[in-house]
Amino acid sequence: MGKGYMGKVLFVDLSKGDFKEETIPDEVYEKYLSGTGLAAYLLYNRIPAGADALGPENIFGLMSGLLTGTGSLFTGRWMAVGKSPLTGGWGDANCGGQFSPAIKRAGYDGILFTGISEKPVYLYIGEGKMELRDASGLWGKDAVETEEMLLEECGHDAKVACIGPAGEKLSLIAGICNDKGRIAARSGLGAVMGSKKLKAVVLDGCRRIPVADRDEMKNLSKICSKWVGMQPPFVPGNMTGFIGAFMRILPTQMAQDGMLYKVMLRKWGTVSMNQVSAEMGDSPIKNWSGSNKDFGMSKSKYVNPDVYTDCEMVKYHCYSCPLGCGGICKMTGKFSETHKPEYESVLALGGLCMNEDSDSIFYMNELLNRAGMDTISAGGTAAFAIECYERGILTKDETDGLELKWGNTAAIVSLIEKMIKREGIGDLLADGSKVASQKIGKGSERYAIHAGGQELAMHDGRGDPGFGLHYSVDPTPGRHTIGAWLYYEMFQLWKKVKSLPAVKPLYHKDAKYKADEEKAIWSNACSKFMNVLNGSGVCMFGAFIGIKRTPTFDWLNAATGWNKSPEDYMEIGERIQTLKQQFNIKHGIEPKSFKANDRSLGIPPLLEGANKGRTVEIDKLMKDYWTAFGWDPETGKPKGETLAKLGIE
């Protein structure tokens, strides 16, 4: 009987050119699932304390999810893992597309790389072959060019993950691409791949993915698909800003059901939130110093969602996704088309830099995707540089003559181009704002908005303190893909995990800003659940429609033949999160050091706009979060009894 997973991983020693299959015992999957959970289990003991993230001792991996290929839906995410050169601790990043099932069809739940190759290589698995091939001719090519050349060479049925020039040049904000520019962007793992001289991985296998109860998988997926198919008419894009403004002025708030966001995702993709977020205070403006007053509807109208879908040539779906929020857009100039920019990219390169030129956002989006550089960190670092220039910390001579003023589109584009090339001021900024501020000095660190070295995503903790908390406490800090009060509402976990509190259907907004015991329960639940999702390969957007509509726990039981309860799965998530925290402790990280930049937490508070006067009670929230996990409330380090309870050695 199949169990959904392949039962083994492949280790590739790039220094020796050796391959070694390793069988994984069933009990490991029962404790850690697959994906980032299995990766944490494998890497925790094998990467020595203090190992150089860009050295031969670091292990870089590409992982599939336990549910990928089992007949479940929303389960096409693949994950890059390793020690992060950006934060110095646990690093992972995930991405959709078509690469995740290819890992399992090659026969593995994960492919991991040790050592460093003497010359550029790529790994090929297919047609009964497994070999490292010379990639000297690919070195220097961008991610789109690389994939096209490899498909021409290996066959167009193959799936490719690769790095662009940013990874080759060891930019600490580099990621890994698939499907011609879709990027697993965070944690700087593209630089790890570059440091190993590993240009790409090409997979063309055809192994069957075993499942315990395929009929039950179909039944569960059919129910999920019906919910996703509900698509009532919705307002045009130019009205979304008014929705955001209305939500901003209301004193009360309804608990969010993710079905509304699903409707918006299906219609526009993640850009659906561009103007809503700008108006209601979710998206940070002007390097987190501004508000909707600075980037009001007269400016944000240029990024309303219709701007992006009007030039959409075709929509696309990731593997096993019934929703299809992706799209290919036509554009003019150097490139003829680009993946539809994501919300994060638009706001990082738009409102954060006070740039209202949508054409430039399309161009920078494609440029960064091809380079394999994280758009969030690139936009955040550009905004940091602009503020340094505006305040006289950087001079025109130091910016290579660029007039780095807020909203100077031409200068922002030139700056991004220089960062990709590591040219002049771009070389200073190519490793992110924290590293740049350490080199610049002069008090510039106040304007580097990051947590643990990683630039914060485009969701403001002063609007939803859950974002500020998770930016500060997650072992991979600064990310929006872990938790928030909004996410707790949409996951609706209390409908399956009976110990969790339900959210009131209608509540006063002030309740969001009170740091109490219930918030610790919410944030712990989000962290645990996201580890279950990332161990299974489930897309967060699918999970947003609620645990009863996207039945992750039931799918896991049907795929594996297990009979675990929702509480059992939440404990697995707790174990994975705790092991990642232990990974960071092992590598010398003090958890307190990951606390996000003061400005992002409302210290001092903004004087106007949607988040006027708001300060996140971050110290109490962090202590409560750590306490609820069984970690020391003062240090954030897991207690001995907690490790023993979870079976972590």
XYZ file of C-alpha atoms in Angstrom:
649
model
C 0.000 0.000 0.000
C 1.340 3.421 -0.889
C 1.757 6.189 1.628
C 1.982 9.327 -0.481
C 5.713 9.728 0.011
C 8.549 8.101 -1.958
C 10.443 6.936 1.129
C 13.903 8.114 0.161
C 16.024 11.157 -0.629
C 19.058 11.642 -2.853
C 22.313 13.178 -1.635
C 24.670 14.588 -4.283
C 28.261 15.342 -3.233
C 29.308 18.101 -5.623
C 32.949 17.992 -4.508
C 33.325 14.288 -5.396
C 30.576 13.918 -7.983
C 29.044 11.082 -5.933
C 25.367 10.114 -5.585
C 23.884 8.382 -2.553
C 20.283 7.331 -1.994
C 19.084 7.296 1.586
C 15.973 5.459 2.740
C 13.907 7.379 5.279
C 12.136 5.302 7.970
C 8.330 5.568 8.114
C 8.464 6.917 11.652
C 10.375 9.982 10.424
C 7.527 10.884 8.062
C 5.062 10.342 10.905
C 6.999 12.820 13.046
C 8.030 15.385 10.397
C 5.951 14.769 7.229
C 7.994 15.652 4.134
C 8.927 19.056 2.638
C 10.500 21.467 5.113
C 9.737 19.111 8.013
C 11.812 16.273 6.574
C 14.463 18.805 5.571
C 14.700 20.172 9.125
C 15.130 16.605 10.402
C 17.920 15.909 7.887
C 19.794 19.203 8.111
C 19.661 19.821 11.867
C 22.231 17.178 12.708
C 24.239 17.255 9.470
C 25.178 20.919 9.111
C 27.906 21.601 11.687
C 27.456 24.478 14.115
C 28.851 27.677 12.683
C 29.152 26.300 9.153
C 29.657 28.948 6.464
C 26.335 29.205 4.621
C 28.295 29.714 1.392
C 30.820 27.009 2.193
C 31.019 23.282 1.428
C 29.547 22.203 4.779
C 26.173 23.788 4.113
C 23.573 21.456 2.635
C 21.201 22.804 0.015
C 18.024 20.910 -0.814
C 15.005 20.934 -3.098
C 12.031 19.220 -1.455
C 8.577 18.136 -2.576
C 5.507 17.923 -0.334
C 3.957 14.793 1.120
C 0.638 15.477 -0.616
C 2.107 16.441 -3.988
C 0.930 14.097 -6.715
C -1.546 12.228 -4.519
C -4.750 13.547 -6.087
C -5.118 16.339 -3.533
C -5.554 19.950 -4.631
C -3.427 23.058 -4.046
C -0.423 20.764 -3.406
C 2.133 21.795 -6.029
C 4.540 23.755 -3.822
C 8.239 22.837 -3.800
C 10.695 24.078 -1.215
C 14.342 25.167 -1.239
C 16.102 24.596 2.096
C 19.492 25.154 3.730
C 21.312 27.422 6.138
C 20.480 30.969 5.095
C 23.385 33.288 4.229
C 20.998 36.215 4.762
C 19.935 35.494 8.348
C 22.602 32.997 9.439
C 19.893 30.575 10.552
C 17.332 28.185 9.129
C 16.391 29.102 5.578
C 13.570 27.956 3.378
C 11.574 29.360 0.490
C 8.786 27.828 -1.518
C 7.293 28.271 -4.945
C 4.512 26.922 -7.139
C 4.675 25.861 -10.744
C 5.349 22.357 -12.062
C 8.611 21.374 -10.355
C 7.307 19.750 -7.148
C 5.796 16.601 -8.725
C 8.938 16.234 -10.862
C 10.987 15.661 -7.677
C 8.754 12.747 -6.682
C 8.529 11.365 -10.211
C 12.321 11.253 -10.144
C 11.872 8.854 -7.230
C 12.628 11.106 -4.254
C 11.015 13.277 -1.618
C 14.023 15.561 -1.760
C 17.345 16.084 -3.529
C 20.133 17.481 -1.354
C 23.560 18.806 -2.282
C 26.763 18.887 -0.251
C 30.245 20.170 -1.092
C 31.223 22.550 -3.896
C 31.814 21.685 -7.529
C 35.074 22.788 -9.185
C 33.175 24.107 -12.199
C 29.563 25.049 -12.995
C 27.350 21.969 -13.305
C 23.711 20.985 -13.494
C 22.088 17.784 -12.256
C 20.108 15.726 -14.744
C 17.839 12.833 -13.735
C 15.821 11.061 -16.426
C 15.791 8.252 -18.995
C 17.525 5.953 -16.509
C 20.400 8.413 -16.104
C 21.601 10.407 -13.141
C 24.564 12.650 -13.849
C 26.223 15.997 -13.237
C 26.710 17.802 -16.529
C 28.910 20.730 -17.476
C 27.054 24.057 -17.126
C 29.898 26.371 -18.186
C 27.868 27.440 -21.214
C 24.936 28.363 -19.004
C 26.883 30.415 -16.453
C 25.981 34.072 -16.914
C 22.635 33.343 -18.546
C 19.463 34.588 -16.898
C 16.840 32.187 -15.527
C 14.626 32.295 -18.624
C 17.530 31.793 -21.034
C 18.874 28.968 -18.871
C 15.578 27.103 -18.768
C 15.023 27.471 -22.515
C 18.512 26.130 -23.288
C 18.114 23.184 -20.915
C 14.704 22.230 -22.294
C 16.159 22.325 -25.795
C 18.978 20.051 -24.657
C 17.051 17.677 -22.352
C 13.592 17.608 -23.880
C 10.566 19.789 -23.322
C 8.889 17.379 -20.896
C 11.639 18.004 -18.337
C 11.189 20.384 -15.392
C 13.917 22.849 -14.450
C 14.922 24.759 -11.322
C 17.836 27.136 -11.769
C 19.561 30.286 -10.596
C 20.135 33.500 -12.505
C 23.042 35.960 -12.323
C 22.087 37.081 -8.793
C 22.737 33.591 -7.425
C 25.959 33.265 -9.412
C 27.182 36.594 -7.982
C 26.299 35.376 -4.467
C 23.779 38.120 -3.786
C 22.349 37.359 -0.350
C 18.849 38.180 -1.629
C 18.997 35.683 -4.516
C 16.454 32.903 -5.037
C 15.805 29.880 -7.263
C 13.544 29.931 -10.338
C 11.275 27.538 -12.195
C 8.770 27.941 -15.015
C 10.806 30.756 -16.577
C 11.023 33.243 -13.788
C 8.798 32.042 -10.960
C 10.988 32.273 -7.905
C 11.443 30.718 -4.474
C 12.795 34.030 -3.396
C 13.383 34.291 0.320
C 16.277 33.362 2.638
C 18.993 33.989 0.023
C 19.198 30.328 -0.952
C 19.989 31.199 -4.579
C 23.378 32.330 -3.297
C 23.894 28.932 -1.637
C 23.189 27.224 -4.954
C 25.579 29.654 -6.655
C 28.300 29.052 -4.076
C 28.123 25.344 -4.913
C 28.487 26.120 -8.655
C 25.151 24.367 -9.168
C 23.406 26.214 -11.988
C 20.318 24.024 -12.344
C 18.473 20.806 -11.620
C 16.675 19.120 -14.527
C 14.207 16.327 -13.769
C 12.429 14.074 -16.256
C 11.288 11.033 -14.269
C 8.099 9.017 -14.502
C 7.810 7.198 -11.151
C 4.290 6.554 -9.897
C 3.421 8.366 -6.683
C 1.817 5.828 -4.307
C -1.361 6.596 -2.360
C -3.122 4.609 0.366
C -6.739 5.432 -0.513
C -7.073 7.024 -3.928
C -10.911 6.894 -3.914
C -11.063 8.890 -0.684
C -8.564 11.385 -2.117
C -10.893 11.919 -5.074
C -13.937 12.368 -2.847
C -12.192 14.946 -0.685
C -10.832 16.818 -3.690
C -14.229 16.899 -5.364
C -15.719 18.734 -2.371
C -12.822 21.201 -2.303
C -13.158 21.828 -6.019
C -16.839 22.744 -5.656
C -16.002 25.436 -3.118
C -13.266 26.858 -5.341
C -15.634 26.902 -8.312
C -18.025 29.338 -6.624
C -17.300 32.652 -8.310
C -19.946 35.373 -7.962
C -19.481 38.693 -9.817
C -17.251 41.244 -8.094
C -16.611 44.970 -8.408
C -14.243 46.358 -11.088
C -10.628 47.015 -10.131
C -11.019 50.783 -9.903
C -13.472 50.280 -7.020
C -11.106 48.283 -4.828
C -9.485 51.392 -3.398
C -12.871 52.531 -2.112
C -13.367 49.153 -0.430
C -10.043 49.652 1.351
C -10.980 53.188 2.392
C -14.342 51.999 3.721
C -12.682 49.226 5.733
C -10.221 51.782 7.120
C -12.835 54.122 8.578
C -15.097 51.463 10.101
C -14.661 51.110 13.883
C -15.609 47.424 13.718
C -14.484 44.536 11.598
C -16.042 41.278 10.449
C -13.989 38.115 10.836
C -12.647 37.392 7.385
C -13.773 34.331 5.471
C -11.150 33.407 2.880
C -13.849 32.737 0.287
C -13.951 36.502 -0.399
C -10.196 36.616 -1.012
C -10.545 33.476 -3.151
C -12.983 35.329 -5.412
C -10.506 38.204 -5.759
C -7.582 35.834 -6.374
C -9.421 34.047 -9.116
C -10.412 37.294 -10.801
C -7.115 39.174 -10.557
C -4.475 37.161 -8.702
C -2.616 38.625 -5.715
C -2.619 42.107 -7.307
C -6.272 42.213 -6.268
C -5.074 43.612 -2.938
C -2.946 46.469 -4.334
C -5.276 49.393 -3.726
C -7.242 47.791 -0.893
C -4.065 47.345 1.116
C -2.702 50.804 0.333
C -5.915 52.378 1.604
C -6.503 50.270 4.715
C -2.913 50.447 5.976
C -1.812 46.913 5.144
C 0.890 47.882 2.661
C 3.837 49.921 3.982
C 4.520 53.187 2.169
C 7.685 55.281 1.728
C 10.033 52.836 3.472
C 7.454 52.349 6.266
C 7.486 56.068 7.154
C 4.407 57.017 5.087
C 0.755 56.110 4.852
C -2.303 56.263 2.632
C -1.981 60.042 2.971
C 1.278 59.887 0.968
C 0.150 57.212 -1.524
C -3.553 57.938 -1.835
C -5.934 56.839 -4.537
C -4.660 59.465 -6.993
C -1.319 57.620 -6.934
C -2.356 54.046 -6.204
C -4.858 54.059 -9.080
C -1.908 53.299 -11.324
C -1.536 49.941 -9.598
C -5.228 49.045 -9.440
C -5.688 45.353 -10.307
C -7.279 46.005 -13.690
C -3.982 47.559 -14.845
C -2.431 44.100 -14.571
C -5.247 41.950 -15.899
C -5.893 44.293 -18.850
C -2.600 43.144 -20.350
C -2.917 39.519 -19.246
C -2.574 37.254 -22.277
C -3.300 33.972 -20.525
C -4.052 32.718 -17.030
C -2.244 29.670 -15.674
C -2.556 27.208 -12.819
C 0.198 25.669 -10.723
C 0.248 21.874 -10.533
C -3.005 20.507 -8.984
C -4.408 23.999 -8.398
C -8.108 24.518 -9.194
C -7.873 28.287 -8.635
C -5.342 29.621 -11.158
C -4.188 33.001 -9.845
C -1.152 33.200 -12.166
C -0.956 34.877 -15.547
C 1.357 35.915 -18.351
C 1.198 39.597 -19.282
C 2.328 41.288 -22.453
C 4.632 44.278 -22.193
C 6.567 46.610 -24.417
C 10.256 47.462 -24.463
C 13.148 45.078 -23.892
C 10.902 42.141 -22.960
C 7.694 41.081 -24.689
C 6.051 39.335 -21.722
C 6.360 38.689 -18.004
C 4.671 36.702 -15.270
C 1.899 38.840 -13.835
C 3.603 40.696 -10.974
C 2.590 39.602 -7.495
C 1.156 41.984 -4.899
C 4.423 41.845 -2.956
C 6.445 42.870 -6.014
C 4.107 45.688 -7.026
C 4.052 47.311 -3.604
C 7.760 46.784 -2.863
C 8.731 48.404 -6.163
C 5.752 50.810 -6.043
C 4.400 52.383 -2.859
C 7.436 51.515 -0.759
C 9.573 53.620 -3.124
C 6.708 56.044 -3.922
C 6.866 54.838 -7.519
C 3.515 55.095 -9.325
C 4.725 54.047 -12.786
C 3.205 50.626 -13.585
C 5.294 50.143 -16.756
C 8.468 50.354 -14.698
C 7.049 47.780 -12.261
C 6.411 45.338 -15.103
C 9.975 45.870 -16.340
C 11.647 45.522 -12.926
C 9.512 42.474 -12.166
C 10.769 40.691 -15.279
C 14.339 41.906 -14.742
C 14.427 40.577 -11.163
C 12.715 37.301 -12.062
C 15.296 36.663 -14.769
C 18.128 37.616 -12.417
C 16.698 35.384 -9.700
C 16.596 38.196 -7.133
C 13.887 38.575 -4.475
C 11.564 41.462 -5.429
C 10.597 42.078 -1.778
C 14.175 42.474 -0.602
C 15.198 44.357 -3.752
C 12.346 46.855 -3.310
C 12.989 47.153 0.423
C 16.673 47.789 -0.143
C 15.972 50.367 -2.864
C 13.601 52.204 -0.487
C 16.326 52.137 2.175
C 18.829 53.669 -0.281
C 16.364 56.378 -1.299
C 15.773 57.383 2.305
C 19.539 57.460 2.938
C 19.946 59.780 -0.061
C 17.050 62.016 0.922
C 18.547 62.376 4.411
C 22.033 63.161 3.108
C 23.575 59.899 4.320
C 24.379 58.921 0.727
C 25.638 61.575 -1.695
C 25.215 61.780 -5.450
C 28.835 60.729 -5.883
C 28.151 57.603 -3.824
C 25.073 56.695 -5.887
C 26.972 56.837 -9.193
C 25.170 60.061 -10.056
C 21.673 58.715 -9.454
C 19.179 61.245 -8.067
C 17.611 58.863 -5.553
C 14.473 60.841 -4.791
C 11.124 59.346 -3.736
C 9.196 58.397 -6.849
C 12.077 59.008 -9.294
C 11.214 56.064 -11.522
C 14.243 56.289 -13.797
C 16.632 56.315 -10.829
C 14.865 53.387 -9.158
C 15.088 51.309 -12.346
C 18.799 52.147 -12.747
C 19.409 51.235 -9.119
C 17.761 47.803 -9.529
C 19.815 47.182 -12.691
C 22.995 48.034 -10.793
C 22.057 45.732 -7.910
C 21.627 42.814 -10.298
C 24.989 43.537 -11.936
C 26.693 44.296 -8.588
C 27.865 47.492 -10.225
C 28.906 50.584 -8.221
C 26.235 51.445 -5.619
C 24.482 48.229 -6.683
C 27.298 46.126 -5.258
C 26.799 47.835 -1.893
C 23.075 47.037 -1.941
C 23.038 43.550 -3.514
C 23.184 41.807 -0.128
C 20.173 43.595 1.334
C 19.627 46.604 3.561
C 21.143 45.208 6.774
C 24.516 44.464 5.197
C 24.430 47.780 3.321
C 23.672 49.757 6.486
C 26.569 48.073 8.301
C 28.899 49.259 5.526
C 27.418 52.756 5.236
C 27.138 53.516 8.966
C 26.165 57.129 9.840
C 23.012 55.930 11.623
C 21.614 54.382 8.451
C 20.644 51.207 10.321
C 17.515 53.022 11.539
C 16.197 53.031 7.978
C 17.033 49.404 7.146
C 13.625 47.764 7.666
C 14.319 44.085 8.242
C 14.071 41.274 10.770
C 17.222 39.242 11.270
C 18.634 40.577 7.991
C 15.611 39.802 5.800
C 13.520 42.689 4.476
C 9.931 42.660 5.696
C 7.109 41.697 3.370
C 4.427 44.163 2.247
C 2.061 43.674 5.188
C 2.166 46.186 8.006
C 2.217 44.913 11.585
C 0.794 48.252 12.695
C -2.407 47.249 10.876
C -2.350 43.585 11.886
C 0.068 43.010 14.810
C 0.193 39.317 13.922
C 2.431 40.170 10.976
C 4.832 42.123 13.200
C 4.951 39.218 15.657
C 5.635 36.510 13.076
C 8.251 38.700 11.358
C 10.038 38.759 14.736
C 9.681 35.230 16.110
C 9.796 32.859 13.183
C 13.079 30.966 12.758
C 13.061 32.374 9.216
C 12.166 35.981 10.048
C 10.588 38.766 8.030
C 8.128 36.669 6.028
C 4.402 37.140 5.497
C 3.768 33.456 4.791
C 3.605 32.244 8.393
C 0.861 33.923 10.342
C -1.265 36.957 11.195
C -4.564 37.566 12.972
C -6.124 37.664 9.495
C -4.679 34.242 8.646
C -6.054 32.718 11.856
C -9.492 33.961 10.869
C -9.271 32.521 7.365
C -7.726 29.150 8.293
C -10.730 28.517 10.617
C -8.743 25.840 12.424
C -11.139 25.802 15.386
C -13.591 23.924 13.167
C -11.251 20.911 13.308
C -8.989 21.540 16.308
C -11.530 21.796 19.102
C -9.112 23.245 21.656
C -8.631 26.408 19.571
C -10.854 29.452 20.168
C -13.255 30.623 17.461
C -13.084 34.241 16.312
C -16.121 36.432 16.950
C -18.018 37.157 13.707
C -17.914 40.909 14.441
C -15.480 42.691 16.720
C -14.222 46.182 17.505
C -10.926 46.931 15.787
C -9.278 47.936 19.054
C -9.391 44.257 20.071
C -6.757 43.487 17.439
C -4.162 45.600 19.215
C -4.497 44.093 22.671
C -1.696 41.622 23.418
C -3.423 38.874 25.381
C -3.198 35.135 25.903
C -5.590 34.407 23.049
C -3.257 36.099 20.540
C -0.481 33.729 21.608
C -2.799 30.786 20.932
C -3.687 32.192 17.498
C -0.070 32.813 16.498
C 1.101 29.421 17.774
C -1.660 27.756 15.772
C -0.654 29.633 12.605
C 3.008 28.590 13.003
C 2.138 24.944 13.630
C -0.343 24.796 10.767
C 2.007 26.443 8.284
C 4.604 23.791 9.100
C 2.007 21.129 8.309
C 1.253 22.897 5.010
C 4.943 23.232 4.126
C 5.540 19.595 4.995
C 2.707 18.648 2.669
C 3.321 21.048 -0.234
C -0.006 22.861 0.270
C -0.417 26.384 -1.109
C -1.275 28.933 1.558
C -3.883 30.513 -0.728
C -5.748 27.212 -0.887
C -5.662 26.913 2.900
C -7.127 30.419 3.210
C -10.588 29.131 2.253
C -10.720 27.201 5.533
C -9.691 23.822 6.915
C -13.053 22.193 6.204
C -13.058 23.325 2.559
C -9.375 22.500 1.938
C -9.184 19.320 4.037
C -5.445 19.053 4.594
C -5.665 16.751 7.633
C -8.126 14.402 5.880
C -6.013 14.349 2.716
C -2.971 13.393 4.771
C -4.783 10.462 6.371
C -6.160 9.285 3.021
C -2.784 9.581 1.270
C -0.775 7.818 3.991
C -3.266 5.418 5.548
C -2.617 7.027 8.916
C -5.431 7.745 11.346
C -4.087 10.867 12.961
C -6.291 13.508 14.551
C -6.059 17.230 13.741
C -4.373 17.624 17.129
C -1.765 15.025 16.111
C -0.946 17.033 12.982
C -0.709 20.275 14.953
C 1.812 18.565 17.225
C 3.846 17.622 14.152
C 3.824 21.307 13.193
C 4.952 22.183 16.716
C 7.824 19.695 16.456
C 9.019 21.121 13.133
C 8.866 24.711 14.384
C 10.774 23.792 17.531
C 13.449 21.947 15.563
C 13.959 24.974 13.306
C 14.348 27.145 16.399
C 16.904 24.642 17.744
C 18.735 24.859 14.408
C 19.118 28.601 14.944
C 20.260 28.150 18.553
C 22.852 25.634 17.367
C 24.183 28.209 14.899
C 24.578 30.882 17.549
C 21.499 33.000 16.912
C 19.839 34.757 19.836
C 16.089 34.718 18.996
C 15.639 38.237 20.378
C 17.949 39.530 17.654
C 15.284 38.741 15.051
C 12.916 41.420 16.395
C 11.790 43.571 13.477
C 12.963 47.149 12.991
C 11.337 49.571 15.465
C 9.718 51.743 12.812
C 7.765 48.782 11.417
C 6.353 48.168 14.905
C 5.184 51.732 15.446
C 8.138 52.876 17.556
C 7.561 55.786 17.304
C 3.976 55.640 16.012
C 2.890 57.254 12.757
C 1.329 60.712 13.125
C -1.260 60.285 10.369
C -2.893 57.778 8.080
C -4.540 54.388 8.552
C -2.131 53.249 11.268
C -1.899 56.584 13.092
C -0.868 56.238 16.732
C -0.484 52.462 16.686
C 2.385 50.647 18.392
C 2.712 46.864 18.436
C 3.175 45.444 21.951
C 5.964 43.361 20.534
C 7.858 42.425 23.694
C 4.759 40.954 25.365
C 3.615 39.270 22.165
C 7.023 37.620 21.697
C 7.170 36.391 25.295
C 3.629 35.030 25.123
C 4.377 33.270 21.814
C 7.521 31.633 23.214
C 5.730 30.642 26.432
C 2.867 29.001 24.557
C 5.421 26.952 22.590
C 7.146 25.804 25.767
C 10.181 27.943 25.025
C 11.875 30.214 27.541
C 9.886 33.483 27.596
C 13.011 35.588 28.137
C 15.381 33.992 25.608
C 13.114 32.227 23.107
C 15.129 29.023 23.496
C 13.153 25.742 23.651
C 13.118 24.251 27.154
C 14.512 20.785 27.820
C 11.126 19.372 28.765
C 9.642 20.686 25.517
C 12.356 19.005 23.454
C 11.821 15.778 25.389
C 8.036 15.909 24.870
C 8.503 16.322 21.122
C 11.219 13.678 20.886
C 13.891 16.096 19.654
C 17.406 15.016 20.584
